[in-house]
Amino acid sequence: MVLNPENLYEVDSDVPDLTGAVLLHHFDGFMDAGAAGRVLVEHLLENYEHREIARFDVDGLIDYRSRRPLMTYSTDRWADFAGPELVVYLLHDGIGTPFLLLTGPEPDVRWEAFTQAVRSLIERWGVRLTVGFHGIPMGVPHTRPLGVVAHATRRELISEHQPFFNRVQVPGNVSALLELRLGESGHDAVGFAAQVPHYLAQSTYPAVAMTLLDHVVRTTGLVLPADSLRETARRADAEVQRQVVESEEIAQVVGALERQYDAFAEAAGKESLLLETAEDMPSAEELGAEVERFLAEQQGFTDPRDN
């Protein structure tokens, strides 16, 4: 039994008509190789005017002891507490079309109540499509087109994408559960997992955020210019290439991945590993192990941008 999910959030009293709007979502705490989803969220909030229209009760959803918020100590007193925030922002794209962004830490508890709460907001505002996004580590080179694993509540929503696996089990996450529950209740939802070269999985890799943005734009019809993100990705790629040139070991790894990628592409006559047959792809067990390994490695990892 789930308690009234509407008790989990507060909504601004001055929300315009959002019928037909798109809801984007990304949660910190699960998998986000290359900081793909986080970089895209930061890009949207930095480049488009936004305001908060809903806030979730994080005290009822977050385990503070598992990921302790930062507090600031100043000389002889506690000066600040950087508490977590799980909020929905209202933004407008390049031509003024409203869209929504739900972001913050992934809830530690009450997943079913949380997904019901999000669904109630979707129905309250008349949202037509929900889109989630993040990055996953894969054995692909950064010198080739970055692939995307797409999934949706209806096949028609991702008809341009080929299925990646027939069946696989991986650790659960609230974004996936939200998509599942929305589909069960008749709502359209899509998810994109961008492939990140495994040797860049723990770095901030803006190019993969660009890939996610391209797919969001094509799927939603939103007008989201990305000049600043594209320039950031260009500079990051130049730095990655410099490190490859200076390291024989890294160059060998990249070269091996390039040969593998090109062999697959040539054999099938296609441009992306996503279009290859299942026989050429990692097994379900290998992917599940890679997911668990990546998540384990996140403990104690510091993002280079925070230094």
XYZ file of C-alpha atoms in Angstrom:
307
model
C 0.000 0.000 0.000
C 1.348 3.440 -0.991
C 0.373 6.548 0.954
C -1.000 9.567 -0.898
C 1.883 10.461 -3.258
C 0.792 14.098 -3.400
C 2.081 14.470 0.163
C 5.604 14.121 -1.244
C 5.703 17.487 -3.022
C 4.646 21.118 -2.988
C 3.586 22.914 -6.181
C 3.810 26.594 -7.028
C 0.363 28.187 -7.064
C 1.209 30.138 -10.240
C 1.884 27.489 -12.888
C 0.762 28.297 -16.456
C -1.088 25.894 -18.725
C 1.440 23.188 -19.632
C -0.805 20.931 -21.689
C 1.324 19.090 -24.227
C 4.625 19.976 -22.568
C 7.636 17.636 -22.338
C 9.173 16.574 -19.012
C 12.921 15.818 -19.009
C 14.427 14.079 -15.994
C 17.821 13.077 -14.642
C 18.683 11.858 -11.141
C 22.100 11.834 -9.483
C 23.175 8.709 -7.661
C 22.811 5.864 -10.139
C 24.915 5.520 -13.274
C 26.049 8.524 -15.280
C 29.271 7.660 -17.105
C 31.105 10.708 -18.374
C 28.745 12.845 -16.251
C 26.609 12.845 -19.396
C 23.239 13.534 -17.792
C 24.609 15.970 -15.247
C 26.387 18.041 -17.881
C 23.206 18.225 -19.958
C 21.180 19.351 -16.922
C 23.773 22.020 -16.124
C 23.744 23.196 -19.736
C 19.963 23.607 -19.725
C 19.877 25.475 -16.412
C 22.783 27.728 -17.363
C 21.483 28.671 -20.800
C 17.699 28.873 -20.416
C 15.681 30.971 -18.011
C 14.008 28.772 -15.451
C 12.041 28.814 -12.255
C 11.106 26.183 -9.725
C 7.469 25.082 -9.856
C 7.520 21.935 -7.682
C 9.691 20.673 -4.845
C 9.817 17.189 -3.349
C 10.147 16.414 0.349
C 13.712 15.128 0.396
C 13.529 14.419 4.151
C 11.127 11.626 3.292
C 13.099 10.315 0.303
C 16.836 10.690 0.965
C 19.103 8.744 3.343
C 21.430 11.494 4.540
C 23.821 9.024 6.149
C 24.480 7.210 2.881
C 25.518 10.423 1.082
C 26.061 13.112 3.663
C 25.367 16.687 2.513
C 28.162 19.207 2.930
C 28.157 21.632 5.832
C 30.345 24.724 6.125
C 32.227 25.442 9.349
C 33.418 29.043 9.760
C 35.931 29.785 12.563
C 33.726 28.991 15.530
C 30.277 28.179 14.138
C 28.343 26.215 11.555
C 27.584 28.654 8.748
C 25.759 26.706 6.065
C 24.082 23.428 5.164
C 23.979 22.383 1.501
C 20.897 20.212 1.683
C 19.809 18.108 -1.306
C 17.059 19.414 -3.589
C 14.737 17.406 -5.806
C 12.785 19.889 -7.896
C 10.880 20.475 -11.124
C 11.914 23.530 -13.148
C 9.913 25.289 -15.820
C 12.046 26.372 -18.782
C 11.393 27.721 -22.268
C 13.286 26.651 -25.381
C 14.759 28.851 -28.112
C 11.344 29.774 -29.529
C 9.523 30.092 -26.218
C 8.017 26.593 -25.955
C 7.674 25.604 -22.274
C 9.198 22.362 -21.031
C 9.942 20.840 -17.641
C 13.086 19.478 -16.012
C 12.955 17.189 -12.967
C 16.354 16.773 -11.361
C 18.119 16.110 -8.091
C 19.333 13.093 -6.099
C 17.760 9.731 -6.809
C 15.444 8.857 -3.901
C 16.863 6.227 -1.549
C 13.443 5.086 -0.341
C 9.755 5.079 -1.341
C 10.403 4.569 -5.044
C 6.819 3.517 -5.749
C 5.423 6.538 -3.921
C 7.833 8.825 -5.745
C 6.972 7.468 -9.194
C 3.268 7.839 -8.379
C 3.922 11.409 -7.272
C 5.671 12.223 -10.559
C 2.836 10.589 -12.468
C 0.305 12.751 -10.600
C 2.226 15.880 -11.655
C 2.357 14.639 -15.254
C -1.402 14.178 -15.252
C -1.989 17.463 -13.437
C -0.016 19.442 -16.017
C -1.005 17.452 -19.113
C 2.553 16.378 -19.979
C 2.614 14.524 -23.317
C 6.076 12.908 -23.129
C 8.631 12.133 -20.430
C 12.316 11.722 -21.360
C 15.159 10.457 -19.163
C 18.867 10.402 -19.991
C 22.255 9.306 -18.630
C 25.584 7.784 -19.694
C 26.760 4.152 -19.575
C 30.344 2.838 -19.950
C 31.035 0.752 -23.042
C 34.026 -0.632 -24.907
C 33.925 1.954 -27.703
C 36.517 4.537 -28.855
C 35.989 8.283 -28.508
C 37.109 8.701 -32.124
C 33.941 7.104 -33.511
C 30.275 8.203 -33.362
C 28.884 7.733 -29.860
C 25.986 5.285 -29.775
C 22.802 5.559 -27.736
C 20.671 2.796 -26.255
C 17.032 3.876 -26.540
C 14.005 2.411 -24.777
C 10.412 3.558 -24.503
C 6.925 2.663 -23.377
C 5.918 2.304 -27.060
C 8.126 1.079 -29.896
C 6.825 3.862 -32.149
C 8.523 6.468 -29.954
C 11.981 5.136 -30.859
C 11.344 3.606 -34.273
C 14.637 4.942 -35.685
C 16.636 2.946 -33.122
C 17.433 -0.740 -33.379
C 16.996 -2.907 -30.240
C 20.244 -3.358 -28.351
C 19.483 -6.518 -26.348
C 16.680 -9.036 -26.387
C 16.628 -9.345 -22.596
C 19.001 -8.249 -19.810
C 18.869 -7.693 -16.052
C 20.781 -4.780 -14.493
C 20.600 -3.014 -11.108
C 17.354 -1.085 -10.770
C 17.057 2.693 -10.668
C 14.215 5.118 -10.130
C 14.412 6.566 -13.652
C 13.801 3.127 -15.157
C 11.011 2.412 -12.669
C 9.360 5.720 -13.544
C 9.407 4.824 -17.243
C 7.987 1.381 -16.485
C 5.153 2.704 -14.309
C 4.282 5.464 -16.774
C 3.981 2.920 -19.549
C 1.738 0.744 -17.410
C -0.572 3.710 -16.854
C -0.732 4.647 -20.541
C 1.722 7.558 -20.600
C 4.466 7.998 -23.201
C 8.015 7.878 -21.880
C 11.455 7.495 -23.466
C 14.924 6.879 -22.069
C 18.354 7.421 -23.615
C 21.585 5.848 -22.357
C 24.555 7.259 -24.237
C 27.583 5.023 -24.669
C 30.733 6.463 -23.092
C 34.209 5.049 -23.800
C 35.006 3.078 -20.659
C 38.354 4.828 -20.241
C 36.475 8.164 -19.972
C 33.607 6.907 -17.820
C 34.842 8.565 -14.624
C 35.763 11.849 -16.308
C 33.494 14.688 -17.358
C 33.019 14.114 -21.088
C 30.847 16.861 -22.674
C 30.700 15.167 -26.084
C 28.363 12.522 -24.713
C 26.080 15.216 -23.276
C 25.941 16.675 -26.800
C 24.876 13.262 -28.086
C 22.094 13.104 -25.498
C 20.952 16.610 -26.349
C 20.745 15.735 -30.050
C 18.479 12.785 -29.255
C 16.314 14.829 -26.890
C 15.838 17.481 -29.578
C 14.951 14.935 -32.277
C 12.501 13.137 -30.011
C 10.755 16.108 -28.424
C 10.906 18.764 -31.147
C 12.285 21.286 -28.663
C 14.560 24.007 -30.047
C 17.670 23.840 -27.867
C 20.706 25.532 -29.430
C 23.924 24.092 -28.040
C 26.766 26.333 -29.226
C 28.312 26.632 -25.759
C 28.066 22.894 -25.072
C 29.475 22.092 -28.506
C 32.476 24.351 -27.873
C 33.040 22.789 -24.456
C 32.926 19.343 -26.058
C 35.408 20.424 -28.728
C 37.920 21.594 -26.127
C 37.475 18.430 -24.068
C 38.009 16.247 -27.148
C 41.198 18.151 -27.935
C 42.473 17.473 -24.408
C 41.594 13.780 -24.648
C 43.413 13.541 -27.970
C 46.463 15.244 -26.470
C 46.598 12.656 -23.701
C 46.214 9.831 -26.208
C 49.143 11.148 -28.269
C 51.320 11.487 -25.171
C 50.566 8.002 -23.804
C 51.528 4.925 -25.785
C 49.431 2.737 -23.474
C 46.270 4.798 -23.996
C 46.925 4.993 -27.728
C 47.107 1.195 -27.916
C 43.784 0.848 -26.079
C 42.084 3.362 -28.359
C 43.603 1.777 -31.457
C 42.332 -1.668 -30.468
C 38.833 -0.320 -29.870
C 38.899 1.487 -33.229
C 39.810 -1.719 -35.045
C 37.072 -3.634 -33.255
C 34.494 -0.923 -33.962
C 35.451 -0.634 -37.627
C 35.402 -4.400 -38.107
C 31.865 -4.585 -36.726
C 30.717 -1.637 -38.827
C 32.285 -2.994 -42.010
C 30.818 -6.447 -41.498
C 27.311 -5.057 -41.186
C 27.716 -2.088 -43.524
C 26.455 0.268 -40.832
C 27.807 3.277 -38.977
C 27.102 2.410 -35.359
C 27.670 -0.487 -33.036
C 24.063 -0.056 -31.999
C 23.075 -1.514 -35.343
C 25.116 -4.670 -34.958
C 23.729 -8.073 -34.221
C 23.475 -9.335 -30.680
C 26.298 -11.808 -31.324
C 28.734 -8.889 -31.624
C 27.567 -7.248 -28.420
C 28.521 -7.935 -24.783
C 26.400 -10.599 -23.094
C 23.728 -9.716 -20.542
C 25.992 -11.014 -17.776
C 28.910 -8.903 -19.025
C 26.792 -5.755 -19.169
C 25.371 -6.358 -15.687
C 28.884 -6.895 -14.327
C 30.075 -3.699 -16.010
C 27.207 -1.738 -14.471
C 27.955 -3.047 -10.988
C 31.694 -2.410 -11.398
C 31.099 1.154 -12.521
C 28.763 1.881 -9.622
C 31.252 0.445 -7.133
C 34.016 2.633 -8.525
C 31.955 5.787 -7.976
C 32.462 5.583 -4.218
C 35.186 7.998 -3.312
C 35.531 9.318 -6.876
C 36.004 13.062 -7.242
C 34.978 14.780 -10.443
C 37.960 16.547 -12.064
C 35.896 19.738 -12.400
C 35.637 19.956 -8.606
C 39.392 20.251 -8.155
